[in-house]
Amino acid sequence: MLELDDIQSGVLRPRPSPYVATYIAFRIDEPAAGRDLMRRIGRVVTPASNPTSPLADTWVSVALTFEGLKALNVPQESLDSFSWEFRQGMASRAHELGDVGESSPDNWEQPLGSKDIHVILVAVSPDEEHLEQALKPAREAYAQMSGIEAIWRQNCHALPCDTEPFGFKDGISHPAIEGSGIPGSNPQERPLRAGEFVIGYQDEMGGTQSTVPEVLGRNGTYVVFRKLHQRVAEFRKFLKESSSGPDEEELMAAKMMGRWRSGAPLALCPFHDNPELGADPKRNNDFMFHADDAGGFKTPGGSHIRRSNPRDAQIAGVARIHRMIRRGTAYGPMLPDGVLEDDGVDRGLMFAFVGANIGRQFEFVQSEWINDGIFFGGGTDKDPVIGANHNGGGNFTLPKKPLRKRVQGIPNFVVTRGGEYCFMPSLSAIRWLADLDT
Ligand code: HEM
């Protein structure tokens, strides 16, 4: 069984719907102050074992970058025991992640990607009132402390119908995790070994990760935050220009995503949207690909959801070892319906990945599945919705009889504004960090 009372709730608990969320990043200028911050914040972080807190679905989580662990004076032997990708940091991995050109770290929102981001506090709640209640003790923990500075903040909030800014329902597909007691969303997917998502337990490969000392890593995990700006007007214009009318436009959007905007999967309703199905959490993720749709005639192999989780589809490799927990929250206002010109407002997704293996899970999916198509026989085609189609030369194939349809010239709809690789410690590791005397 997972030790839920030692694991932060942000790791395992799905976010509430609707939600409001805040990300606050801190710089630690003095190790002693950083440890004091850990001690104080440790008191407000919520464990995964407490789904019915007085603050309802509200949770506060804390994560540290590698620079943050260094700023706390974590001993070298312990630092060396963390994963290689985490130690490099996201900005150093830009090339592998497709963060080039306009998405390159040179163009990121400051101070994201710099050595100044040490601690990230995340609070998520069903409404502003509860968020404020949860943030108050956290704020008391860091306000007026010298040696600590809050240097960046991002507020997020649910958009109507819990969609992301392009207009698709988000937050549907989640893996089931052995021993968590929290069900996954696909009844046909065997629960994954806990070690895929939490350090210190056996994973799908039969291995168990650990750190020096063990208490530092056990019940913790890695979290990847990415601020992804979405070009909504550009996306709408592209759909219009590549279709011959509103119905075809919606079908094209669904083919690119693998789901209709309502969340209804093409796998279960390939010809028309079915909003009732889209809204039904018992049915909207109950499908596989291979037996029913090996050729991708319903859900194209190149669509966002089939790339990012090919389920049982035939691909090079094994899909199960590249699963992830996602905790995306939207920022910025919705672009009003029908608007096709960019209004210059920043909107997008604070994408959050949770998993015990940044390289095998997040980086692999981002580089091999989203920004390449070889794994399913799709050549070098990238994800049509979120792929790094920086030169405007993206391609997408819709399998069709008698002839497939090939869409060309897809522009870049998503720009990386910044991000960090973080470690989300257990509650006991937060205390260990607070008690360091190096
Ligand atoms: C702005 C960027 C993004 C947008 C708009 C977006 C949108 C969506 C939507 C609408 C869904 C379907 C609903 C759901 O299952 O929750 C989805 C699923 C998913 N996305 Fe994304 N996404 C984005 C970025 C990413 C990134 C960066 C990754 C990974 C590197 C990713 C991985 C996934 C995965 C694994 C699923 C679930 C697939 C499944 O199990 O069916 N997404 N995304």
JSON list of C-alpha atoms in Angstrom, two decimals, residues 293-421:
[
{"chain": "A", "resi": 293, "resn": "ASP", "atom": "CA", "xyz": [-9.21, 0.78, -34.90]},
{"chain": "A", "resi": 294, "resn": "ALA", "atom": "CA", "xyz": [-5.72, -0.51, -35.66]},
{"chain": "A", "resi": 295, "resn": "GLY", "atom": "CA", "xyz": [-5.48, 1.68, -38.78]},
{"chain": "A", "resi": 296, "resn": "GLY", "atom": "CA", "xyz": [-6.53, 4.90, -37.05]},
{"chain": "A", "resi": 297, "resn": "PHE", "atom": "CA", "xyz": [-9.64, 5.41, -39.18]},
{"chain": "A", "resi": 298, "resn": "LYS", "atom": "CA", "xyz": [-11.51, 6.62, -36.12]},
{"chain": "A", "resi": 299, "resn": "THR", "atom": "CA", "xyz": [-8.71, 8.08, -34.00]},
{"chain": "A", "resi": 300, "resn": "PRO", "atom": "CA", "xyz": [-5.71, 8.94, -36.20]},
{"chain": "A", "resi": 301, "resn": "GLY", "atom": "CA", "xyz": [-2.36, 7.67, -34.95]},
{"chain": "A", "resi": 302, "resn": "GLY", "atom": "CA", "xyz": [-1.12, 11.26, -35.16]},
{"chain": "A", "resi": 303, "resn": "SER", "atom": "CA", "xyz": [-3.86, 12.80, -32.98]},
{"chain": "A", "resi": 304, "resn": "HIS", "atom": "CA", "xyz": [-2.82, 14.32, -29.65]},
{"chain": "A", "resi": 305, "resn": "ILE", "atom": "CA", "xyz": [-4.38, 11.71, -27.36]},
{"chain": "A", "resi": 306, "resn": "ARG", "atom": "CA", "xyz": [-3.30, 8.67, -29.38]},
{"chain": "A", "resi": 307, "resn": "ARG", "atom": "CA", "xyz": [0.26, 9.93, -29.54]},
{"chain": "A", "resi": 308, "resn": "SER", "atom": "CA", "xyz": [0.48, 10.85, -25.91]},
{"chain": "A", "resi": 309, "resn": "ASN", "atom": "CA", "xyz": [-1.06, 7.54, -24.80]},
{"chain": "A", "resi": 310, "resn": "PRO", "atom": "CA", "xyz": [-1.23, 4.95, -27.61]},
{"chain": "A", "resi": 311, "resn": "ARG", "atom": "CA", "xyz": [-2.84, 2.50, -25.14]},
{"chain": "A", "resi": 312, "resn": "ASP", "atom": "CA", "xyz": [-2.78, -0.92, -26.85]},
{"chain": "A", "resi": 313, "resn": "ALA", "atom": "CA", "xyz": [-2.05, 0.39, -30.38]},
{"chain": "A", "resi": 314, "resn": "GLN", "atom": "CA", "xyz": [0.87, -1.24, -32.15]},
{"chain": "A", "resi": 315, "resn": "ILE", "atom": "CA", "xyz": [3.86, 1.02, -31.75]},
{"chain": "A", "resi": 316, "resn": "ALA", "atom": "CA", "xyz": [7.61, 0.70, -31.42]},
{"chain": "A", "resi": 317, "resn": "GLY", "atom": "CA", "xyz": [8.02, 0.10, -27.69]},
{"chain": "A", "resi": 318, "resn": "VAL", "atom": "CA", "xyz": [5.70, -0.39, -24.74]},
{"chain": "A", "resi": 319, "resn": "ALA", "atom": "CA", "xyz": [3.17, 2.35, -23.96]},
{"chain": "A", "resi": 320, "resn": "ARG", "atom": "CA", "xyz": [2.76, 1.44, -20.28]},
{"chain": "A", "resi": 321, "resn": "ILE", "atom": "CA", "xyz": [6.23, 2.61, -19.31]},
{"chain": "A", "resi": 322, "resn": "HIS", "atom": "CA", "xyz": [5.58, 6.12, -20.61]},
{"chain": "A", "resi": 323, "resn": "ARG", "atom": "CA", "xyz": [2.42, 7.01, -18.68]},
{"chain": "A", "resi": 324, "resn": "MET", "atom": "CA", "xyz": [2.01, 10.17, -16.66]},
{"chain": "A", "resi": 325, "resn": "ILE", "atom": "CA", "xyz": [-0.27, 11.96, -14.26]},
{"chain": "A", "resi": 326, "resn": "ARG", "atom": "CA", "xyz": [-1.30, 15.37, -15.60]},
{"chain": "A", "resi": 327, "resn": "ARG", "atom": "CA", "xyz": [-2.46, 18.34, -13.57]},
{"chain": "A", "resi": 328, "resn": "GLY", "atom": "CA", "xyz": [-2.98, 21.05, -16.16]},
{"chain": "A", "resi": 329, "resn": "THR", "atom": "CA", "xyz": [-4.62, 24.34, -15.18]},
{"chain": "A", "resi": 330, "resn": "ALA", "atom": "CA", "xyz": [-5.60, 27.10, -17.63]},
{"chain": "A", "resi": 331, "resn": "TYR", "atom": "CA", "xyz": [-4.49, 30.72, -17.41]},
{"chain": "A", "resi": 332, "resn": "GLY", "atom": "CA", "xyz": [-5.77, 33.85, -19.13]},
{"chain": "A", "resi": 333, "resn": "PRO", "atom": "CA", "xyz": [-9.29, 34.60, -20.36]},
{"chain": "A", "resi": 334, "resn": "MET", "atom": "CA", "xyz": [-11.06, 32.53, -23.02]},
{"chain": "A", "resi": 335, "resn": "LEU", "atom": "CA", "xyz": [-10.86, 34.10, -26.48]},
{"chain": "A", "resi": 336, "resn": "PRO", "atom": "CA", "xyz": [-14.51, 35.00, -27.16]},
{"chain": "A", "resi": 337, "resn": "ASP", "atom": "CA", "xyz": [-16.36, 32.63, -29.50]},
{"chain": "A", "resi": 338, "resn": "GLY", "atom": "CA", "xyz": [-15.97, 33.33, -33.17]},
{"chain": "A", "resi": 339, "resn": "VAL", "atom": "CA", "xyz": [-12.93, 35.64, -32.83]},
{"chain": "A", "resi": 340, "resn": "LEU", "atom": "CA", "xyz": [-10.32, 34.78, -35.43]},
{"chain": "A", "resi": 341, "resn": "GLU", "atom": "CA", "xyz": [-7.84, 37.60, -34.83]},
{"chain": "A", "resi": 342, "resn": "ASP", "atom": "CA", "xyz": [-5.31, 37.44, -32.03]},
{"chain": "A", "resi": 343, "resn": "ASP", "atom": "CA", "xyz": [-6.18, 39.93, -29.27]},
{"chain": "A", "resi": 344, "resn": "GLY", "atom": "CA", "xyz": [-2.62, 39.94, -27.89]},
{"chain": "A", "resi": 345, "resn": "VAL", "atom": "CA", "xyz": [-3.72, 38.50, -24.53]},
{"chain": "A", "resi": 346, "resn": "ASP", "atom": "CA", "xyz": [-1.58, 35.77, -22.98]},
{"chain": "A", "resi": 347, "resn": "ARG", "atom": "CA", "xyz": [-3.59, 32.58, -22.46]},
{"chain": "A", "resi": 348, "resn": "GLY", "atom": "CA", "xyz": [-2.66, 28.94, -22.23]},
{"chain": "A", "resi": 349, "resn": "LEU", "atom": "CA", "xyz": [-1.99, 26.05, -19.95]},
{"chain": "A", "resi": 350, "resn": "MET", "atom": "CA", "xyz": [0.19, 25.60, -16.90]},
{"chain": "A", "resi": 351, "resn": "PHE", "atom": "CA", "xyz": [0.96, 22.01, -17.82]},
{"chain": "A", "resi": 352, "resn": "ALA", "atom": "CA", "xyz": [2.02, 19.84, -14.91]},
{"chain": "A", "resi": 353, "resn": "PHE", "atom": "CA", "xyz": [3.42, 16.33, -15.22]},
{"chain": "A", "resi": 354, "resn": "VAL", "atom": "CA", "xyz": [3.76, 14.07, -12.20]},
{"chain": "A", "resi": 355, "resn": "GLY", "atom": "CA", "xyz": [5.85, 10.90, -12.43]},
{"chain": "A", "resi": 356, "resn": "ALA", "atom": "CA", "xyz": [8.86, 9.16, -10.90]},
{"chain": "A", "resi": 357, "resn": "ASN", "atom": "CA", "xyz": [10.86, 9.19, -14.12]},
{"chain": "A", "resi": 358, "resn": "ILE", "atom": "CA", "xyz": [11.27, 12.48, -16.02]},
{"chain": "A", "resi": 359, "resn": "GLY", "atom": "CA", "xyz": [13.38, 10.87, -18.77]},
{"chain": "A", "resi": 360, "resn": "ARG", "atom": "CA", "xyz": [11.36, 7.75, -19.48]},
{"chain": "A", "resi": 361, "resn": "GLN", "atom": "CA", "xyz": [7.98, 9.43, -19.03]},
{"chain": "A", "resi": 362, "resn": "PHE", "atom": "CA", "xyz": [7.80, 13.18, -19.72]},
{"chain": "A", "resi": 363, "resn": "GLU", "atom": "CA", "xyz": [10.87, 13.64, -21.92]},
{"chain": "A", "resi": 364, "resn": "PHE", "atom": "CA", "xyz": [10.21, 10.49, -23.91]},
{"chain": "A", "resi": 365, "resn": "VAL", "atom": "CA", "xyz": [6.59, 11.42, -24.66]},
{"chain": "A", "resi": 366, "resn": "GLN", "atom": "CA", "xyz": [7.54, 15.00, -25.52]},
{"chain": "A", "resi": 367, "resn": "SER", "atom": "CA", "xyz": [10.43, 14.13, -27.82]},
{"chain": "A", "resi": 368, "resn": "GLU", "atom": "CA", "xyz": [9.51, 10.74, -29.34]},
{"chain": "A", "resi": 369, "resn": "TRP", "atom": "CA", "xyz": [5.72, 10.79, -29.41]},
{"chain": "A", "resi": 370, "resn": "ILE", "atom": "CA", "xyz": [4.76, 14.48, -29.63]},
{"chain": "A", "resi": 371, "resn": "ASN", "atom": "CA", "xyz": [7.65, 15.77, -31.70]},
{"chain": "A", "resi": 372, "resn": "ASP", "atom": "CA", "xyz": [8.20, 12.70, -33.88]},
{"chain": "A", "resi": 373, "resn": "GLY", "atom": "CA", "xyz": [5.97, 10.14, -35.58]},
{"chain": "A", "resi": 374, "resn": "ILE", "atom": "CA", "xyz": [8.29, 7.25, -36.28]},
{"chain": "A", "resi": 375, "resn": "PHE", "atom": "CA", "xyz": [6.98, 5.18, -33.35]},
{"chain": "A", "resi": 376, "resn": "PHE", "atom": "CA", "xyz": [3.61, 4.62, -35.06]},
{"chain": "A", "resi": 377, "resn": "GLY", "atom": "CA", "xyz": [4.76, 4.78, -38.68]},
{"chain": "A", "resi": 378, "resn": "GLY", "atom": "CA", "xyz": [3.93, 8.46, -39.06]},
{"chain": "A", "resi": 379, "resn": "GLY", "atom": "CA", "xyz": [7.35, 9.54, -40.35]},
{"chain": "A", "resi": 380, "resn": "THR", "atom": "CA", "xyz": [8.58, 12.80, -38.88]},
{"chain": "A", "resi": 381, "resn": "ASP", "atom": "CA", "xyz": [5.08, 14.27, -38.41]},
{"chain": "A", "resi": 382, "resn": "LYS", "atom": "CA", "xyz": [4.66, 16.03, -35.07]},
{"chain": "A", "resi": 383, "resn": "ASP", "atom": "CA", "xyz": [1.57, 16.40, -32.89]},
{"chain": "A", "resi": 384, "resn": "PRO", "atom": "CA", "xyz": [-0.78, 18.62, -34.93]},
{"chain": "A", "resi": 385, "resn": "VAL", "atom": "CA", "xyz": [-2.06, 20.48, -31.85]},
{"chain": "A", "resi": 386, "resn": "ILE", "atom": "CA", "xyz": [0.95, 20.90, -29.57]},
{"chain": "A", "resi": 387, "resn": "GLY", "atom": "CA", "xyz": [3.95, 19.72, -31.66]},
{"chain": "A", "resi": 388, "resn": "ALA", "atom": "CA", "xyz": [6.94, 22.01, -32.20]},
{"chain": "A", "resi": 389, "resn": "ASN", "atom": "CA", "xyz": [5.92, 22.95, -35.75]},
{"chain": "A", "resi": 390, "resn": "HIS", "atom": "CA", "xyz": [8.08, 26.06, -35.53]},
{"chain": "A", "resi": 391, "resn": "ASN", "atom": "CA", "xyz": [8.64, 26.59, -39.22]},
{"chain": "A", "resi": 392, "resn": "GLY", "atom": "CA", "xyz": [4.93, 26.26, -40.00]},
{"chain": "A", "resi": 393, "resn": "GLY", "atom": "CA", "xyz": [5.60, 23.04, -41.83]},
{"chain": "A", "resi": 394, "resn": "GLY", "atom": "CA", "xyz": [3.63, 20.59, -39.72]},
{"chain": "A", "resi": 395, "resn": "ASN", "atom": "CA", "xyz": [1.85, 17.66, -41.39]},
{"chain": "A", "resi": 396, "resn": "PHE", "atom": "CA", "xyz": [-1.04, 15.50, -40.28]},
{"chain": "A", "resi": 397, "resn": "THR", "atom": "CA", "xyz": [-2.48, 12.40, -41.88]},
{"chain": "A", "resi": 398, "resn": "LEU", "atom": "CA", "xyz": [-6.11, 11.33, -41.58]},
{"chain": "A", "resi": 399, "resn": "PRO", "atom": "CA", "xyz": [-6.43, 7.67, -42.52]},
{"chain": "A", "resi": 400, "resn": "LYS", "atom": "CA", "xyz": [-9.45, 7.47, -44.83]},
{"chain": "A", "resi": 401, "resn": "LYS", "atom": "CA", "xyz": [-10.86, 5.14, -47.49]},
{"chain": "A", "resi": 402, "resn": "PRO", "atom": "CA", "xyz": [-10.26, 5.02, -50.40]},
{"chain": "A", "resi": 403, "resn": "LEU", "atom": "CA", "xyz": [-7.53, 7.66, -49.93]},
{"chain": "A", "resi": 404, "resn": "ARG", "atom": "CA", "xyz": [-5.95, 9.10, -46.81]},
{"chain": "A", "resi": 405, "resn": "LYS", "atom": "CA", "xyz": [-6.13, 12.88, -46.33]},
{"chain": "A", "resi": 406, "resn": "ARG", "atom": "CA", "xyz": [-2.86, 14.70, -45.80]},
{"chain": "A", "resi": 407, "resn": "VAL", "atom": "CA", "xyz": [-2.98, 18.14, -44.17]},
{"chain": "A", "resi": 408, "resn": "GLN", "atom": "CA", "xyz": [0.12, 20.26, -44.65]},
{"chain": "A", "resi": 409, "resn": "GLY", "atom": "CA", "xyz": [1.52, 23.58, -43.47]},
{"chain": "A", "resi": 410, "resn": "ILE", "atom": "CA", "xyz": [0.36, 23.31, -39.86]},
{"chain": "A", "resi": 411, "resn": "PRO", "atom": "CA", "xyz": [1.73, 26.26, -37.86]},
{"chain": "A", "resi": 412, "resn": "ASN", "atom": "CA", "xyz": [2.95, 26.28, -34.27]},
{"chain": "A", "resi": 413, "resn": "PHE", "atom": "CA", "xyz": [-0.05, 26.66, -31.98]},
{"chain": "A", "resi": 414, "resn": "VAL", "atom": "CA", "xyz": [1.76, 26.29, -28.64]},
{"chain": "A", "resi": 415, "resn": "VAL", "atom": "CA", "xyz": [4.75, 28.33, -27.46]},
{"chain": "A", "resi": 416, "resn": "THR", "atom": "CA", "xyz": [6.74, 27.41, -24.36]},
{"chain": "A", "resi": 417, "resn": "ARG", "atom": "CA", "xyz": [6.99, 30.44, -22.07]},
{"chain": "A", "resi": 418, "resn": "GLY", "atom": "CA", "xyz": [9.09, 28.66, -19.46]},
{"chain": "A", "resi": 419, "resn": "GLY", "atom": "CA", "xyz": [9.19, 25.75, -17.09]},
{"chain": "A", "resi": 420, "resn": "GLU", "atom": "CA", "xyz": [11.05, 23.84, -14.44]},
{"chain": "A", "resi": 421, "resn": "TYR", "atom": "CA", "xyz": [11.86, 20.28, -13.44]}
]
